[in-house]
Amino acid sequence: MSKDEVATALEEIAILLALQGENAFKIRAYENAARTISSLDRNLAEMVADGSLGEVRGIGEALLEKISTLVTTGSLPYLEELKAAVPAGLIQMLRLPGIGPKKVKLIHDELGITTIVDLKNACIADKVAHLKGFGAKTQTKILEGIAFLDTVGQRVRIDLAWPLGQRLLAQIKAFPGVIRAELCGSLRRRRETAKDLDILCSADDAGPIMAAFVHLPEVLQVVGHGETKSSIVAALMLDGTKVVLNADLRVVKDPGFPFALAYFTGSKEHNIRLRQRAIERGLGLNEYALSGKQSVACKTEADIYKALDLDYVEPEMREDTGEVEAAEKHQLPKLIEAADIRGVFHNHSTWSDGAASIEEMANAAKALGFEYFGIGDHSQSLAFAGGLTPERVKLQWAEIDALNQKLKGIRIFKGTECDILEDGSLDFDDDLLAGFDYVVASVHTFFHLPEAKQTERVCKALTNPHVTMLGHATGRLLLRRDGYRIDLEQVIRTAATHKKMIEINAQPSRLDLDWHWVKRAKAEGVTIVINPDAHSPGELALFTYGVDVARRGWLTKADVFNTRTLNAVIKSLSR
DNA sequence: GCCGTTTTCGGCCCGACTGTTTTCAGTCG
């Protein structure tokens, strides 16, 4: 069983225990273990085998045994027993806003309800309002929640959440009396998806700001309206997609702004580490202050970290995956920035399934400030995407040569996104591949292969001397489709051995390689390349989402190939 | 269920808001 599968199993245990009314700290132990396992940067099976898993913080005797069983046998009797004891419908109920494990348990124990449908009927029959701790409002809230179940509370991709967040933020900044305002939460940490928007502002008088917030034009529903905190459901149409997200606004006094900013940026796990650190120093940290016998004045977040004897941690690294330790030892990397990117390689034109000519794409790349730009249209077997035959490849090369004569200030590279065939061979023969400046090797077919076969297939492609980089390593589509099953550990090692790069595909629906694995790839010495996989001029700008992933994966400018100068890239590709 | 220079028991981050309650539990982040 893979790391992610083990983590999912542990999360499931935590949820099932909560529904049984177990001790909250026991539940947290499972939640923590799930997170710890998914962010391990070593092979889990190896750690089970050599016993080093038991040395990991948060993994004690009981968890070690359960994880070992999961890894070696692929299942866990304890989990199966829990599942058998808890109806699946109860887990669905947890998605209802304002409804947690305690209330779900009561609904089940008192009314024998096991499905959402039964719950809805019980609410309509006015049975739920009479439960202890429930009332008419809770019952109404449950019914509203069921009606919204399919639209609200779902995670949303960052490229959709970000514009909605910015739109709300801009209006809040314009409210009279607002001194400072910022997007916090997972959006500030640049997670690939968001469940809600956390917005913070400072002002002397919170009342008018709360009132104005719940009346913004994007408000679909007011969930809460307190003195300093309000929650809304906000909606916005973006390119034909209706984006619906919960948004919370908190108002604090301006001197407390840095504390609140740190607090609401999270992650929760990172905050807990900071607070524990404050306690060790005889201080207390919350969203208002860092204080002991007297409060420690902090003008910025950096001051807070300094007061805790830590270097400043960029929001993207605040996941409690080693950043606190690194900040203590002054070993945090200086993260790459969008401005460091000098060009991109994996892009499409009308030669295959793109929407614009090579010239239009190249000019758009130049307008973004890029020095070089690579076309990597599809290869022949991908007929549905207009894959190029060898004959058309040569015609395309001639066009690129002509454009390189004509255009100034941007160099176009001849590339291909060459399909990896089922057996791991490539879709063009070696002679043709040798004629490209670079080759992106990608999987677009046979997603269903068993993990070992898929891994062997991709690793074989990586041994081809003409391959430069691996495209979208898992084929995942965020919130829509899991990636194909593949042992990324082995893929990364193979890439390292054969000196191949791995792409961070910056399409917001992909963001593949995932940041957890980016960290791992860096540790193995693999060079990363950030590509927008642009199918139109406008999509070139998506590369910044790839930079976000790189930052979450702790990459510096030096770790990323396309931060290099044109001359350095030419030199490297001609080897 | 985990952890330990306060070490094998008794803690485990903490505050806002809501809805239910006459002082608080549950939920959320």
CSV table of N, CA and C (backbone and C1' of nucleotides) in Angstrom, one decimal, chain A residues 25 28 58 60 63 98 100 103 134-135 138 196 225 228-229 263 275 288, chain B residues 1-3 12-21 25-29:
chain,number,residue,atom,x,y,z
A,25,PHE,N,-8.4,13.4,21.5
A,25,PHE,CA,-6.9,13.4,21.4
A,25,PHE,C,-6.4,12.1,20.6
A,28,ARG,N,-7.1,12.9,17.1
A,28,ARG,CA,-6.0,13.8,16.6
A,28,ARG,C,-4.7,13.0,16.3
A,58,GLY,N,5.2,11.2,16.6
A,58,GLY,CA,3.8,11.0,16.4
A,58,GLY,C,3.4,9.6,16.0
A,60,GLY,N,3.6,6.0,17.4
A,60,GLY,CA,4.0,5.2,18.6
A,60,GLY,C,3.8,3.8,18.3
A,63,LEU,N,0.2,2.8,16.4
A,63,LEU,CA,0.2,3.3,15.0
A,63,LEU,C,1.2,2.6,14.2
A,98,GLY,N,-21.8,23.1,10.0
A,98,GLY,CA,-22.4,23.3,11.4
A,98,GLY,C,-22.7,21.9,12.0
A,100,GLY,N,-21.1,18.3,13.1
A,100,GLY,CA,-19.9,17.6,13.3
A,100,GLY,C,-20.2,16.2,13.8
A,103,LYS,N,-22.9,15.7,16.7
A,103,LYS,CA,-24.3,15.8,16.3
A,103,LYS,C,-24.7,14.6,15.4
A,134,PHE,N,-30.2,20.3,19.9
A,134,PHE,CA,-30.7,20.7,18.6
A,134,PHE,C,-31.8,21.7,18.8
A,135,GLY,N,-32.3,22.2,17.7
A,135,GLY,CA,-33.4,23.2,17.8
A,135,GLY,C,-33.9,23.4,16.4
A,138,THR,N,-31.2,24.6,14.0
A,138,THR,CA,-30.3,23.6,13.5
A,138,THR,C,-30.9,22.7,12.5
A,196,ASP,N,-12.1,27.3,1.4
A,196,ASP,CA,-12.8,28.5,1.7
A,196,ASP,C,-11.8,29.7,1.6
A,225,HIS,N,-22.7,36.3,11.2
A,225,HIS,CA,-22.5,37.7,11.3
A,225,HIS,C,-22.3,38.1,12.7
A,228,THR,N,-16.8,40.6,15.2
A,228,THR,CA,-15.5,40.7,14.5
A,228,THR,C,-15.2,39.7,13.5
A,229,LYS,N,-16.2,38.7,13.3
A,229,LYS,CA,-16.0,37.7,12.3
A,229,LYS,C,-17.4,37.4,11.7
A,263,TYR,N,-1.6,33.8,12.2
A,263,TYR,CA,-2.6,32.8,12.7
A,263,TYR,C,-3.5,32.3,11.6
A,275,ARG,N,3.1,27.9,18.5
A,275,ARG,CA,2.6,28.1,19.8
A,275,ARG,C,3.3,27.3,20.9
A,288,TYR,N,-3.9,37.5,18.6
A,288,TYR,CA,-3.8,38.9,19.1
A,288,TYR,C,-2.4,39.3,19.5
B,1,DG,P,-5.5,2.9,20.4
B,1,DG,O5',-4.7,4.3,20.2
B,1,DG,C5',-4.5,4.8,19.0
B,1,DG,C4',-3.5,5.8,19.0
B,1,DG,C3',-2.2,5.3,19.7
B,1,DG,O3',-1.1,5.8,18.9
B,1,DG,C1',-3.0,7.3,20.7
B,2,DC,P,0.4,5.6,19.4
B,2,DC,O5',0.8,7.0,19.8
B,2,DC,C5',0.8,8.1,18.9
B,2,DC,C4',1.4,9.3,19.5
B,2,DC,C3',2.8,9.0,20.1
B,2,DC,O3',3.8,9.9,19.6
B,2,DC,C1',1.4,10.0,21.7
B,3,DC,P,5.3,9.7,19.9
B,3,DC,O5',5.6,10.6,21.2
B,3,DC,C5',5.2,12.0,21.1
B,3,DC,C4',5.4,12.6,22.5
B,3,DC,C3',6.6,12.1,23.2
B,3,DC,O3',7.5,13.2,23.4
B,3,DC,C1',4.7,12.0,24.7
B,12,DC,P,-2.9,20.9,28.3
B,12,DC,O5',-2.6,20.1,26.9
B,12,DC,C5',-1.3,20.1,26.4
B,12,DC,C4',-1.3,19.2,25.2
B,12,DC,C3',-2.4,19.6,24.1
B,12,DC,O3',-1.7,19.8,22.8
B,12,DC,C1',-2.5,17.3,24.5
B,13,DC,P,-2.3,20.7,21.7
B,13,DC,O5',-2.3,22.2,22.4
B,13,DC,C5',-1.2,23.0,22.2
B,13,DC,C4',-1.6,24.4,22.0
B,13,DC,C3',-2.7,24.8,23.0
B,13,DC,O3',-2.4,26.2,23.4
B,13,DC,C1',-3.6,25.1,20.8
B,14,DC,P,-3.1,26.8,24.6
B,14,DC,O5',-4.3,27.7,23.9
B,14,DC,C5',-3.9,28.6,22.9
B,14,DC,C4',-5.1,29.1,22.2
B,14,DC,C3',-6.3,29.4,23.2
B,14,DC,O3',-6.7,30.7,22.9
B,14,DC,C1',-7.1,28.2,21.4
B,15,DG,P,-7.4,31.6,24.0
B,15,DG,O5',-8.4,32.5,23.2
B,15,DG,C5',-7.9,33.2,22.0
B,15,DG,C4',-9.0,33.2,21.0
B,15,DG,C3',-10.4,33.7,21.5
B,15,DG,O3',-10.9,34.7,20.6
B,15,DG,C1',-10.7,31.7,20.4
B,16,DA,P,-12.1,35.6,20.9
B,16,DA,O5',-13.1,35.2,19.7
B,16,DA,C5',-12.6,35.5,18.4
B,16,DA,C4',-13.7,35.1,17.4
B,16,DA,C3',-15.1,35.6,17.8
B,16,DA,O3',-15.7,36.1,16.6
B,16,DA,C1',-15.1,33.2,17.7
B,17,DC,P,-17.1,36.9,16.7
B,17,DC,O5',-18.1,35.7,16.4
B,17,DC,C5',-17.9,34.9,15.2
B,17,DC,C4',-18.9,33.8,15.2
B,17,DC,C3',-20.3,34.2,15.7
B,17,DC,O3',-21.2,33.9,14.6
B,17,DC,C1',-19.6,32.2,16.7
B,18,DT,P,-22.7,34.3,14.7
B,18,DT,O5',-23.4,32.9,15.0
B,18,DT,C5',-23.0,31.8,14.3
B,18,DT,C4',-23.7,30.6,14.8
B,18,DT,C3',-25.2,30.9,15.2
B,18,DT,O3',-26.0,30.0,14.5
B,18,DT,C1',-24.0,29.7,17.0
B,19,DG,P,-27.6,30.2,14.6
B,19,DG,O5',-28.0,29.2,15.7
B,19,DG,C5',-27.5,27.8,15.5
B,19,DG,C4',-27.8,27.1,16.8
B,19,DG,C3',-29.2,27.3,17.3
B,19,DG,O3',-29.8,26.0,17.7
B,19,DG,C1',-27.7,27.8,19.0
B,20,DT,P,-31.2,25.9,17.9
B,20,DT,O5',-31.3,25.5,19.5
B,20,DT,C5',-30.8,24.3,19.9
B,20,DT,C4',-30.1,24.4,21.2
B,20,DT,C3',-31.0,24.7,22.4
B,20,DT,O3',-31.5,23.5,22.9
B,20,DT,C1',-28.9,25.9,22.5
B,21,DT,P,-32.4,23.6,24.1
B,21,DT,O5',-31.3,23.6,25.3
B,21,DT,C5',-31.5,24.4,26.4
B,21,DT,C4',-30.1,24.9,26.9
B,21,DT,C3',-30.3,25.7,28.2
B,21,DT,O3',-30.4,24.8,29.3
B,21,DT,C1',-28.9,26.9,26.7
B,25,DA,P,-20.0,22.2,28.7
B,25,DA,O5',-20.5,21.5,27.4
B,25,DA,C5',-21.8,21.1,27.2
B,25,DA,C4',-22.1,20.9,25.7
B,25,DA,C3',-21.0,20.1,25.0
B,25,DA,O3',-21.6,19.2,24.1
B,25,DA,C1',-21.2,22.3,24.0
B,26,DG,P,-20.7,18.2,23.2
B,26,DG,O5',-20.8,18.9,21.8
B,26,DG,C5',-22.0,19.3,21.2
B,26,DG,C4',-21.8,20.0,20.0
B,26,DG,C3',-20.7,19.4,19.1
B,26,DG,O3',-21.3,19.2,17.8
B,26,DG,C1',-20.3,21.8,19.4
B,27,DT,P,-20.4,18.6,16.6
B,27,DT,O5',-19.9,19.9,15.8
B,27,DT,C5',-20.8,20.9,15.4
B,27,DT,C4',-20.1,22.0,14.8
B,27,DT,C3',-18.9,21.6,13.8
B,27,DT,O3',-19.2,22.1,12.5
B,27,DT,C1',-18.3,23.3,15.3
B,28,DC,P,-18.3,21.8,11.3
B,28,DC,O5',-17.3,23.0,11.2
B,28,DC,C5',-17.8,24.3,11.2
B,28,DC,C4',-16.6,25.2,11.4
B,28,DC,C3',-15.3,24.8,10.6
B,28,DC,O3',-15.2,25.7,9.5
B,28,DC,C1',-14.8,25.6,12.8
B,29,DG,P,-14.1,25.4,8.3
B,29,DG,O5',-12.8,26.3,8.8
B,29,DG,C5',-13.0,27.7,9.1
B,29,DG,C4',-11.8,28.1,9.8
B,29,DG,C3',-10.5,27.7,9.2
B,29,DG,O3',-9.6,28.8,9.1
B,29,DG,C1',-10.5,27.1,11.4
